[in-house]
């Protein structure tokens, strides 16, 4: 357990989530808050690295951990409070994202500066990339035929590395709009590939709408 203090995590996530809506936040603006929450330098540096990461979905961390968004009514994560446990959750999520990102080039390449939302067309246009269907506690991690993931991907996809996770750690955020995409889209698990418009429409109310974070 980190020695994180119990104040300021929700405030930090709010600032980062709103700043990240269109582009990467300026990490220097958040450095003081980060060091106050994670006094251990190596932990603070990891979080700052996460702020500079091109795909980390800070806006979804804000929506789920601050606003309490859950992708479905059966999601087991209780509402979050400002606490050392929440700081630990954020740190774990950031570490996981950075580790996933390091292994991605073996499977799929995304632009290093981030992926422009204008380049994304959600399944032919019906999906507006709200990302809510990926806000679950884990999925069946079977890859498509001929693909094998690094071993820890299977645990991360199943939601075993951070339980109960606020959303799938492979959900990435685009640039330019609050749009979200699958970080392993071309090789995503079979269960995810089978998710279609009917499943989307069967999901919780409000899915399919880009919500206003301001
Ligand atoms: S692997 Fe991709 S499509 Fe599947 S839940 Fe995670 S982010 Fe969503
Ligand atoms: S919930 Fe529906 S609209 Fe939103 S990303 Fe998933 S499939 Fe697309």
XYZ file of C-alpha atoms and ligand atoms in Angstrom:
230
model
C 0.000 0.000 0.000
C 1.334 3.421 -0.931
C 1.717 6.153 1.658
C -0.654 8.306 -0.334
C -2.514 10.998 1.545
C -6.286 10.851 1.712
C -7.116 14.161 0.114
C -6.994 15.537 -3.357
C -7.421 12.438 -5.531
C -10.932 13.335 -6.682
C -9.813 16.904 -7.321
C -6.830 15.705 -9.352
C -8.968 13.294 -11.383
C -11.487 16.053 -12.068
C -8.768 18.405 -13.301
C -7.133 15.742 -15.437
C -10.401 14.343 -16.775
C -11.599 17.735 -17.958
C -8.195 18.818 -19.279
C -7.873 15.564 -21.271
C -11.206 15.913 -23.102
C -9.505 17.213 -26.230
C -5.788 16.756 -25.786
C -3.003 15.668 -23.427
C -2.952 17.746 -20.231
C 0.149 19.755 -19.399
C 1.690 17.499 -16.737
C 3.531 20.446 -15.128
C 0.191 21.942 -14.103
C -0.554 18.835 -12.040
C 2.908 18.080 -10.679
C 2.324 19.695 -7.245
C -0.943 17.819 -6.693
C 0.602 14.545 -7.819
C 3.577 14.840 -5.454
C 1.240 15.771 -2.580
C -0.887 12.659 -3.138
C 2.014 10.264 -3.828
C 4.922 11.430 -1.635
C 7.120 8.548 -2.857
C 9.004 10.077 -5.795
C 8.932 6.937 -7.960
C 5.141 6.697 -7.593
C 4.629 10.382 -8.417
C 6.877 10.014 -11.458
C 4.848 7.081 -12.728
C 1.633 9.096 -12.461
C 3.269 12.023 -14.263
C 4.388 9.615 -16.981
C 0.777 8.457 -17.203
C -0.383 12.061 -17.644
C 1.952 12.348 -20.615
C 0.894 8.999 -22.096
C -0.939 9.601 -25.384
C -3.798 7.149 -24.882
C -4.521 6.923 -21.153
C -8.248 7.556 -20.665
C -8.153 10.209 -17.922
C -11.595 11.445 -18.910
C -13.011 7.979 -18.313
C -11.188 7.742 -14.977
C -12.930 11.017 -14.079
C -16.318 9.768 -15.253
C -16.071 6.461 -13.415
C -14.141 7.299 -10.232
C -15.441 10.841 -9.645
C -18.827 10.895 -11.358
C -19.643 7.278 -10.511
C -20.376 6.090 -14.059
C -20.765 2.318 -14.260
C -21.106 0.657 -17.645
C -23.825 -1.706 -16.508
C -26.098 -2.140 -13.483
C -24.243 -5.295 -12.345
C -20.825 -3.631 -12.132
C -19.422 -4.588 -8.684
C -17.399 -1.432 -7.963
C -18.936 0.664 -5.163
C -18.888 4.459 -5.473
C -15.419 5.840 -4.762
C -14.375 8.102 -1.890
C -11.300 10.311 -1.592
C -8.939 7.924 0.175
C -5.516 6.223 0.060
C -7.300 3.253 -1.556
C -8.454 5.465 -4.405
C -4.906 6.798 -4.829
C -3.728 3.173 -4.959
C -6.357 2.359 -7.596
C -5.219 5.264 -9.774
C -1.570 4.276 -9.406
C -2.329 0.639 -10.258
C -4.343 1.698 -13.305
C -1.555 3.974 -14.530
C 1.092 1.242 -14.051
C -1.090 -1.227 -15.920
C -1.650 1.183 -18.791
C 2.073 1.905 -19.113
C 2.858 -1.812 -19.059
C 0.198 -2.541 -21.700
C 1.506 0.285 -23.856
C 5.024 -1.126 -23.688
C 3.827 -4.493 -25.058
C 1.446 -3.136 -27.678
C 3.876 -2.678 -30.593
C 4.070 -6.479 -30.881
C 0.345 -6.527 -31.669
C -0.832 -3.126 -32.893
C 0.691 0.287 -33.570
C -1.075 3.546 -32.681
C 0.281 7.041 -33.442
C 2.798 8.036 -30.762
C 1.257 11.486 -30.426
C -2.223 10.021 -29.839
C -5.028 8.962 -32.167
C -7.149 11.731 -33.674
C -10.841 11.025 -33.027
C -11.622 12.072 -36.599
C -9.821 8.931 -37.778
C -12.195 6.703 -35.852
C -15.481 5.455 -37.242
C -17.280 3.398 -34.645
C -18.368 0.213 -36.411
C -19.549 1.951 -39.559
C -20.995 4.958 -37.793
C -23.635 3.579 -35.399
C -21.190 3.503 -32.430
C -20.312 6.965 -31.117
C -17.281 5.702 -29.162
C -18.693 6.584 -25.758
C -16.735 3.658 -24.287
C -19.439 2.668 -21.838
C -19.656 -0.943 -23.020
C -16.008 -1.326 -21.904
C -16.776 -0.051 -18.380
C -17.107 -3.538 -16.939
C -15.239 -5.632 -14.397
C -13.640 -7.998 -16.907
C -14.220 -9.943 -20.099
C -13.518 -13.425 -21.466
C -9.954 -12.949 -22.748
C -9.873 -15.466 -25.623
C -8.018 -13.925 -28.583
C -8.949 -14.440 -32.238
C -7.469 -17.444 -33.998
C -3.734 -17.169 -34.632
C -3.192 -14.476 -31.997
C -1.554 -14.922 -28.619
C -1.321 -12.098 -26.085
C 1.496 -11.505 -23.589
C 0.538 -13.599 -20.518
C -0.437 -10.648 -18.322
C -2.900 -9.409 -20.974
C -5.141 -12.400 -20.216
C -5.340 -11.416 -16.540
C -5.788 -7.730 -17.343
C -8.575 -8.470 -19.839
C -10.295 -10.695 -17.300
C -10.189 -7.848 -14.782
C -7.899 -9.715 -12.399
C -5.133 -7.108 -12.131
C -7.346 -4.451 -10.529
C -10.539 -5.767 -9.022
C -13.103 -4.326 -9.352
C -11.656 -2.194 -12.116
C -13.607 0.936 -13.155
C -13.242 -0.027 -16.818
C -11.173 -2.261 -19.069
C -7.537 -1.103 -19.001
C -7.380 -1.598 -22.777
C -9.879 1.227 -23.306
C -7.898 4.165 -24.697
C -8.873 7.777 -25.262
C -8.597 9.614 -28.590
C -7.606 13.225 -29.200
C -9.877 16.057 -30.240
C -13.117 14.710 -28.747
C -14.018 12.670 -25.671
C -14.031 9.482 -27.772
C -12.718 6.104 -26.676
C -11.365 3.147 -28.621
C -10.079 -0.340 -27.968
C -6.283 -0.347 -27.621
C -6.151 -3.842 -29.173
C -9.004 -3.328 -31.630
C -7.549 -5.385 -34.542
C -6.880 -8.328 -32.223
C -9.415 -7.823 -29.474
C -10.972 -10.791 -27.677
C -13.646 -12.745 -29.509
C -16.249 -11.737 -26.916
C -15.576 -8.059 -27.654
C -15.686 -8.574 -31.430
C -19.115 -10.136 -31.123
C -20.540 -7.129 -29.251
C -22.887 -5.446 -31.734
C -25.507 -2.741 -32.079
C -28.181 -4.901 -30.487
C -25.970 -5.502 -27.435
C -25.225 -1.794 -27.254
C -28.904 -0.904 -27.326
C -29.637 -3.504 -24.663
C -27.095 -1.847 -22.357
C -27.669 0.724 -19.679
C -29.659 3.862 -20.462
C -27.699 6.705 -21.994
C -25.241 4.543 -23.883
C -24.336 5.771 -27.302
C -24.332 9.442 -26.301
C -21.221 11.543 -25.903
C -21.907 13.204 -22.586
C -21.008 16.750 -21.683
C -18.300 16.790 -19.019
C -18.255 20.511 -18.412
S -10.582 -5.429 -24.921
Fe -11.171 -3.597 -26.015
S -13.287 -3.930 -26.694
Fe -12.817 -5.443 -25.113
S -13.558 -4.538 -23.208
Fe -11.391 -4.011 -23.406
S -11.354 -2.016 -24.434
Fe -13.385 -2.889 -24.712
S -21.717 1.546 -25.573
Fe -22.394 1.382 -27.698
S -22.021 3.439 -28.567
Fe -20.809 3.283 -26.688
S -18.781 2.545 -27.373
Fe -19.982 0.756 -26.784
S -20.895 0.036 -28.695
Fe -20.227 2.154 -29.027
